[in-house]
GROMACS .gro file of C-alpha atoms in nm:
model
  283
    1UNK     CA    1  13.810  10.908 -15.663
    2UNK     CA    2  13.490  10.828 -15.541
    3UNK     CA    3  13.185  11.033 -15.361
    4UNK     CA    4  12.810  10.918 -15.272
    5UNK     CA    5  12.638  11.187 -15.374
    6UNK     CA    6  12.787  11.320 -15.686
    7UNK     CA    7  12.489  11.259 -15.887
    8UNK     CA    8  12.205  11.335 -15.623
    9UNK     CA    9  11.969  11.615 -15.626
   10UNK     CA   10  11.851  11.831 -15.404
   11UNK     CA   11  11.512  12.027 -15.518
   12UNK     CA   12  11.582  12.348 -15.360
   13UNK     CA   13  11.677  12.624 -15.576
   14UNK     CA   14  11.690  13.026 -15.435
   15UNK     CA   15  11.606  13.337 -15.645
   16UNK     CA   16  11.970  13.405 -15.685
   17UNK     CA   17  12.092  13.060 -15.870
   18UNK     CA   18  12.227  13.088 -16.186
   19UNK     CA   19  12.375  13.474 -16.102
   20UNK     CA   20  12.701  13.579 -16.085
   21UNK     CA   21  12.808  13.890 -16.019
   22UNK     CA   22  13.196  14.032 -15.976
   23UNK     CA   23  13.233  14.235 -15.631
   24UNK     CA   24  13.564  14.278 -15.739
   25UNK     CA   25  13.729  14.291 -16.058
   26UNK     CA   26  13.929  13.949 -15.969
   27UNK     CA   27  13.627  13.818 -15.726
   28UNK     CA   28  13.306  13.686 -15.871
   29UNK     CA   29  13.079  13.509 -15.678
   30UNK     CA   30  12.819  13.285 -15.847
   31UNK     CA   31  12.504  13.097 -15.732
   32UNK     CA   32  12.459  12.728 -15.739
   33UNK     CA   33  12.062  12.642 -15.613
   34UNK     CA   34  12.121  12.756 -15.233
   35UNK     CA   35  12.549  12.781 -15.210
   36UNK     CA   36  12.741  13.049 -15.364
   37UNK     CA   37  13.116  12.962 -15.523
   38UNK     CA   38  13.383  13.225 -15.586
   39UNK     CA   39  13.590  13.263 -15.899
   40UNK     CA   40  13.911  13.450 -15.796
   41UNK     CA   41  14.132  13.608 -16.069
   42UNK     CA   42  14.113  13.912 -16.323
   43UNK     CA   43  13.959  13.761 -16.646
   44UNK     CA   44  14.147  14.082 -16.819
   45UNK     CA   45  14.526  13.944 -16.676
   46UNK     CA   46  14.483  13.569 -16.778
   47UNK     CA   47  14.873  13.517 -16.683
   48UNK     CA   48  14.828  13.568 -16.348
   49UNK     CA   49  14.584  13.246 -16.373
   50UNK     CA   50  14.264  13.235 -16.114
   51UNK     CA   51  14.139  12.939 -15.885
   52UNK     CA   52  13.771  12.876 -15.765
   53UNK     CA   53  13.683  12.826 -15.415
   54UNK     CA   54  13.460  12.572 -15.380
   55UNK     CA   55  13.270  12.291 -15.625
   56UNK     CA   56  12.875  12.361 -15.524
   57UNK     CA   57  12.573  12.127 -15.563
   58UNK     CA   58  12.609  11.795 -15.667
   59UNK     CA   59  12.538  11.754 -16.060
   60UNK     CA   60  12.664  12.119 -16.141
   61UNK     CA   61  12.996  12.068 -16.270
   62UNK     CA   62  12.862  12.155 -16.614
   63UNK     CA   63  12.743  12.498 -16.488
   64UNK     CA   64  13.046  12.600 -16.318
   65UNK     CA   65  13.258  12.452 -16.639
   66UNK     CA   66  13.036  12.679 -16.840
   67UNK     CA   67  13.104  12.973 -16.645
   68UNK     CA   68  13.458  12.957 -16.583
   69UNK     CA   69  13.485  12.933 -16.988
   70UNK     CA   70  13.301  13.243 -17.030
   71UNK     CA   71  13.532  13.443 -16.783
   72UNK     CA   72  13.831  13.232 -16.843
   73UNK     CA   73  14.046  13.089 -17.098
   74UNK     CA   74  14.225  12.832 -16.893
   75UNK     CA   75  14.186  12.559 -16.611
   76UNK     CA   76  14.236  12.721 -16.291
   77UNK     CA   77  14.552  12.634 -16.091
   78UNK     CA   78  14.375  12.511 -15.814
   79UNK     CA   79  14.035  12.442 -15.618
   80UNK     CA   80  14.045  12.571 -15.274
   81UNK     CA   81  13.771  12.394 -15.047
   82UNK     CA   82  13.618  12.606 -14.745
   83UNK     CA   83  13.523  12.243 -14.610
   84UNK     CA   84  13.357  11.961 -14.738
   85UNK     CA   85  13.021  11.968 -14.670
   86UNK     CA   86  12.802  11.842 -15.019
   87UNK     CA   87  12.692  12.178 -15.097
   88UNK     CA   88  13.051  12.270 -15.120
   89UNK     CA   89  13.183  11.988 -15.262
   90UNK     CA   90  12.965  11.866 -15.479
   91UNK     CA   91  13.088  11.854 -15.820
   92UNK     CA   92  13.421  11.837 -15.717
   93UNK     CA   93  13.534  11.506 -15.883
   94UNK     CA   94  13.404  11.589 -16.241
   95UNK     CA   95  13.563  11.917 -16.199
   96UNK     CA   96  13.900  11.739 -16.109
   97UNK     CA   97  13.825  11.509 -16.416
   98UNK     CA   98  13.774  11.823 -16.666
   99UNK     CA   99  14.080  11.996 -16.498
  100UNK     CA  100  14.331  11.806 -16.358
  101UNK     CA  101  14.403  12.044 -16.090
  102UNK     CA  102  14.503  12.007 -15.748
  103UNK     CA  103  14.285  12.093 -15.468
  104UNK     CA  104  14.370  12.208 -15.154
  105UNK     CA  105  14.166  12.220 -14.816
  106UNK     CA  106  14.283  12.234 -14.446
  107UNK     CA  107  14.474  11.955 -14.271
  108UNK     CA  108  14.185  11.894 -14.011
  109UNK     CA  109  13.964  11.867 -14.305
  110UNK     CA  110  14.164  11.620 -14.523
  111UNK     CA  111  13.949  11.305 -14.299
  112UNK     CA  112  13.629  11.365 -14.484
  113UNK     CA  113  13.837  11.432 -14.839
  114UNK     CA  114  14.024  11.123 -14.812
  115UNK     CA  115  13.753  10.868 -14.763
  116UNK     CA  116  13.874  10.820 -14.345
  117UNK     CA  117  13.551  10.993 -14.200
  118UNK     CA  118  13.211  11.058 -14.248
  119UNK     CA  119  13.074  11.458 -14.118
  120UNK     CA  120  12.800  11.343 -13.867
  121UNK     CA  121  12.404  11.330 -14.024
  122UNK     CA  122  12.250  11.701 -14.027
  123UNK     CA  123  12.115  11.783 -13.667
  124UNK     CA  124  11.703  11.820 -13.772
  125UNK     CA  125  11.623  11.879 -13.402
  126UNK     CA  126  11.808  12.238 -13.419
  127UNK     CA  127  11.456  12.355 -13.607
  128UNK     CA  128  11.424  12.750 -13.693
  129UNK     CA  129  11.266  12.668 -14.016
  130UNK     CA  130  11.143  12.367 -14.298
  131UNK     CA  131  11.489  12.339 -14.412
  132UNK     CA  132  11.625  12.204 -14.090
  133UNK     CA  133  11.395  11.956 -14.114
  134UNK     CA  134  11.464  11.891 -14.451
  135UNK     CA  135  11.804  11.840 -14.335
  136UNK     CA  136  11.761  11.520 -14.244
  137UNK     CA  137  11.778  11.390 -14.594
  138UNK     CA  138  12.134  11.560 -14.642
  139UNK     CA  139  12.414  11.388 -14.786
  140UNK     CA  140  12.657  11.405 -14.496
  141UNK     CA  141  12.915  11.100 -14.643
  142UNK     CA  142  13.288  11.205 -14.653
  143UNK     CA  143  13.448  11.165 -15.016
  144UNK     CA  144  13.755  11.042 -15.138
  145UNK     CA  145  13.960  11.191 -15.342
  146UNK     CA  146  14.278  11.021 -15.374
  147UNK     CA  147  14.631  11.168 -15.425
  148UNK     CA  148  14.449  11.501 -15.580
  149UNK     CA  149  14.364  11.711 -15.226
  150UNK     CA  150  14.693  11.877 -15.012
  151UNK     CA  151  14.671  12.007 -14.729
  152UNK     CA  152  14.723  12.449 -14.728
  153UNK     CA  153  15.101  12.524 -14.698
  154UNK     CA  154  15.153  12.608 -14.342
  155UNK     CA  155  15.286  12.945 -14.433
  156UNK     CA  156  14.900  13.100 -14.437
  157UNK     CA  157  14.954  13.148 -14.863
  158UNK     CA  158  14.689  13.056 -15.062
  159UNK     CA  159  14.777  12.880 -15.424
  160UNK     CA  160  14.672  13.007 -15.685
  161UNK     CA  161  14.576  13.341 -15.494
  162UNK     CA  162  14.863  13.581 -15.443
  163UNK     CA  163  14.847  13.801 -15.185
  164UNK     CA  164  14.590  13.632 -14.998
  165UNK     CA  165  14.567  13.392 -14.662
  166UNK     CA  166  14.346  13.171 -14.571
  167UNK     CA  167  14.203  13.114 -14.168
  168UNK     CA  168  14.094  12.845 -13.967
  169UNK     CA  169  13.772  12.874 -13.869
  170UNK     CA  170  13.692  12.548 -13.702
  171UNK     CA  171  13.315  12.486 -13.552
  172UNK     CA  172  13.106  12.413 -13.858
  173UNK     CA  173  13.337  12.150 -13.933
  174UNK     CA  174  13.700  12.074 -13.803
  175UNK     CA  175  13.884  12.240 -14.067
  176UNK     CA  176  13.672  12.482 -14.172
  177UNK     CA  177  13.858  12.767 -14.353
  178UNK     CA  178  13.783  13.136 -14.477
  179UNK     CA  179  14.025  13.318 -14.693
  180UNK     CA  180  14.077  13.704 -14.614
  181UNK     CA  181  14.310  13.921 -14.852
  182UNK     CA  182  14.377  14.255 -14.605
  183UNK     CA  183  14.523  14.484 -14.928
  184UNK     CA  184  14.112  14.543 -14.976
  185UNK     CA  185  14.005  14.417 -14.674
  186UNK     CA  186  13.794  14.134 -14.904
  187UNK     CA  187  13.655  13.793 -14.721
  188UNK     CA  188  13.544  13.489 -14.863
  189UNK     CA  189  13.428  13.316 -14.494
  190UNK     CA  190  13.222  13.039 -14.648
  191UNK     CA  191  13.035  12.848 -14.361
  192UNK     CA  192  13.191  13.067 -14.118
  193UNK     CA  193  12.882  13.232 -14.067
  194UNK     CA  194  12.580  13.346 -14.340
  195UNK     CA  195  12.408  13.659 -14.479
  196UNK     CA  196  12.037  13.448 -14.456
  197UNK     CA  197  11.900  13.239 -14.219
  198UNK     CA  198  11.992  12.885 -14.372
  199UNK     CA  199  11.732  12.714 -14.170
  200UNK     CA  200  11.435  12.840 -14.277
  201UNK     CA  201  11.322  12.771 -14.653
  202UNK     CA  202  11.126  13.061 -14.750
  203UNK     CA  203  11.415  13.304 -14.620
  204UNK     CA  204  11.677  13.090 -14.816
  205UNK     CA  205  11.450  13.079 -15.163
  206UNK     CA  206  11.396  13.412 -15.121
  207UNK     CA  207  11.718  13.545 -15.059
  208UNK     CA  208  11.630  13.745 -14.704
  209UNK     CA  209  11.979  13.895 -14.595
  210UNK     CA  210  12.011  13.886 -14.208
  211UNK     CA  211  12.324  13.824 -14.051
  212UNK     CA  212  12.321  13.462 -13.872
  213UNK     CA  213  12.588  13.186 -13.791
  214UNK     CA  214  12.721  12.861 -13.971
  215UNK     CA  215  12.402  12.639 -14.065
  216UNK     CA  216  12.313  12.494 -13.761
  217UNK     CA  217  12.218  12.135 -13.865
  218UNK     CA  218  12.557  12.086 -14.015
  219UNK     CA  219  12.732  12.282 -13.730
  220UNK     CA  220  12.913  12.035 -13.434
  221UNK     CA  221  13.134  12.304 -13.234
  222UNK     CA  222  12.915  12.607 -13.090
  223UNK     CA  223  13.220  12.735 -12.879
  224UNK     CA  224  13.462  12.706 -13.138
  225UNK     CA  225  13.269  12.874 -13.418
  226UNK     CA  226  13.193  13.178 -13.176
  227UNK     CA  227  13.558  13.201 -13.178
  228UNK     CA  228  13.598  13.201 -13.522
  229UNK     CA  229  13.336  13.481 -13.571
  230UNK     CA  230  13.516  13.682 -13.329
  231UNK     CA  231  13.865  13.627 -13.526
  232UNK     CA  232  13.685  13.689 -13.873
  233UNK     CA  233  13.528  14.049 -13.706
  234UNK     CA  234  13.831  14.175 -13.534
  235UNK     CA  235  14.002  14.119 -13.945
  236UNK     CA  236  13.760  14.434 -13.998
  237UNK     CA  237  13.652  14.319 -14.345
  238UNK     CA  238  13.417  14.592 -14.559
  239UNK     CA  239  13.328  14.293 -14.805
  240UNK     CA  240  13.240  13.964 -14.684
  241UNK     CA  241  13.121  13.671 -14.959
  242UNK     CA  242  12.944  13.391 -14.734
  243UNK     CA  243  12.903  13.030 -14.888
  244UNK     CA  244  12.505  13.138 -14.776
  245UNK     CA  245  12.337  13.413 -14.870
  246UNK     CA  246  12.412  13.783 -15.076
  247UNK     CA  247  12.727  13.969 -15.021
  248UNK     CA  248  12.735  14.219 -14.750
  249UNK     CA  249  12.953  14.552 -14.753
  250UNK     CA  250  13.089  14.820 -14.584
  251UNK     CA  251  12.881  14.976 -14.249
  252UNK     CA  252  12.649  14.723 -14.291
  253UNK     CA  253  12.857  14.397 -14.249
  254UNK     CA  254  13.096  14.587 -13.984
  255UNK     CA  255  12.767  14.687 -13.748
  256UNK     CA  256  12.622  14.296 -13.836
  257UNK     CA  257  12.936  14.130 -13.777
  258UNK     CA  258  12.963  14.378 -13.386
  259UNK     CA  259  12.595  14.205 -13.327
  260UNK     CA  260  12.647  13.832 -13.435
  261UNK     CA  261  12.930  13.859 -13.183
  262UNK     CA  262  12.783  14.089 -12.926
  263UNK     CA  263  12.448  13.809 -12.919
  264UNK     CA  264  12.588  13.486 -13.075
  265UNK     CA  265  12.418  13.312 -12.874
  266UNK     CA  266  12.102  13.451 -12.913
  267UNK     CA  267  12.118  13.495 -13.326
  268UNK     CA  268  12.309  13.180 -13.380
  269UNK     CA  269  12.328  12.906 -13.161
  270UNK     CA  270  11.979  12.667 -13.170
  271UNK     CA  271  11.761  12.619 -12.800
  272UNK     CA  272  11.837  12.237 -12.900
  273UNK     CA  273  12.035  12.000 -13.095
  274UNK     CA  274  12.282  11.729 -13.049
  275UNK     CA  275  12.588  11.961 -13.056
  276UNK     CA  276  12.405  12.255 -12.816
  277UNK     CA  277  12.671  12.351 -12.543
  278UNK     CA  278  12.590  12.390 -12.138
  279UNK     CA  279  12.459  12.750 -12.159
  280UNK     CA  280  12.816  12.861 -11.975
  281UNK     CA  281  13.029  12.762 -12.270
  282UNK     CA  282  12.864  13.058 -12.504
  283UNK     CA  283  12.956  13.400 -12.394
   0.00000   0.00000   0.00000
């Protein structure tokens, strides 16, 4: 296994790292500098195991190690990955190394796990804020991680989470996946789209909720993740755990999720950028 950037650093920390909070009594959601990871499973019924979604910042294995032992007393049975952008997989081979677990991620997504593709370099000429053009000096390498990564079974289950299913939600990346269990109506949507406006530093430090769409300097397919906001909305979640940004419930994500659909174009997509559709292709 091998990755570029699994011992870079990136100096930008928000007011939420290092908090974790349970939304549910199996879902806990914990802060890593600017990306939030999910720990799924009921620390008080340890047989029915738990698996974390995503590996966060590069050089933070020992922080999510540290707070898996505090809720857990076992290795989870998997590692789902919402995608594989750094800031989601960035500790991802020590974890596998501490572990031994299997990890799991979409089929259109296994290119940039395997070591066959590289995600293209962040998009600093979408601007809306310093961290766009920060951006720039974003690890954006694919990683390889051998025989360890499977594609999701094609059934919609999720190992290691019962009674969930996980969704495509292509346009931040190819194989960009959310997982949505309906029994509570609870959604983890990753990049799918974010509670804070990613681009702009002093709105991501300070932990400004706004509804807004995938990070647009790391998105490549406006049409496609319009669609996948639509799909995610019409699920009618009343909890929603983006990889960006605090958790948003209830009234309040249903109205935000009606208006980042209603105006996607206008909240999310950027005037300008590489990836910027003919104005036709965004309803």
């Amino acid at each position: 296994m091998e990755s570029s950037f699994e011992h870079s650093f990136v100096p930008i920390t928000t007011s939420a790292s290092g908090n974790g909070l349970a939304y549910r009594p199996d879902v806990y959601c914990y802060s890593i500098q600017f990306v939030n990871i999910c720990f799924v499973g009921d620390p008080k019924k340890p047989e029915a195991g738990w698996a974390l979604i995503d590996a966060g910042m590069p050089g933070s294995a020992h922080k999510i190690i540290k707070e898996a032992e505090e809720r857990f007393d076992s290795a989870p049975q998997a590692i789902l990955l919402t995608h594989g952008h750094f800031d989601h997989v960035g500790a991802i081979i020590e974890l596998i190394e501490h572990w031994n677990v299997p990890v799991y991620a979409h089929k259109l997504e296994l290119p940039y796990l395997t070591g066959e593709s590289d995600y293209p370099p962040a998009d600093s000429s979408v601007h809306g804020g310093l961290l766009s053009e920060l951006s720039t000096f974003f690890p954006h390498k694919g990683i390889h991680l051998d025989d360890k990564v499977h594609p999701f079974p094609t059934d919609g289950s999720v190992p290691g989470m019962p009674g969930w299913k996980y969704i495509h939600t292509p346009g931040h990346t190819p194989g960009h996946t959310s997982f949505f269990r309906p029994e509570d109506g609870t959604l983890i949507a990753g990049d799918a789209f974010a509670t804070v406006k990613q681009e702009s530093l002093y709105k991501v430090i300070t932990q400004e909720q706004e509804i807004s769409g995938p990070p647009k300097y790391f998105t490549t397919n406006w049409k496609a993740a319009e669609q996948s906001v639509r799909n995610l909305k019409d699920l009618n979640p009343n909890l929603a755990i983006t990889g960006h940004g605090e958790p948003m419930f209830g009234a309040t994500l249903s109205d935000n999720l009606k208006l980042l659909t209603k105006k996607f174009k206008e909240i999310a997509v950027p005037e300008h950028g590489r990836f910027v559709p003919d104005n036709n292709q965004i309803h």
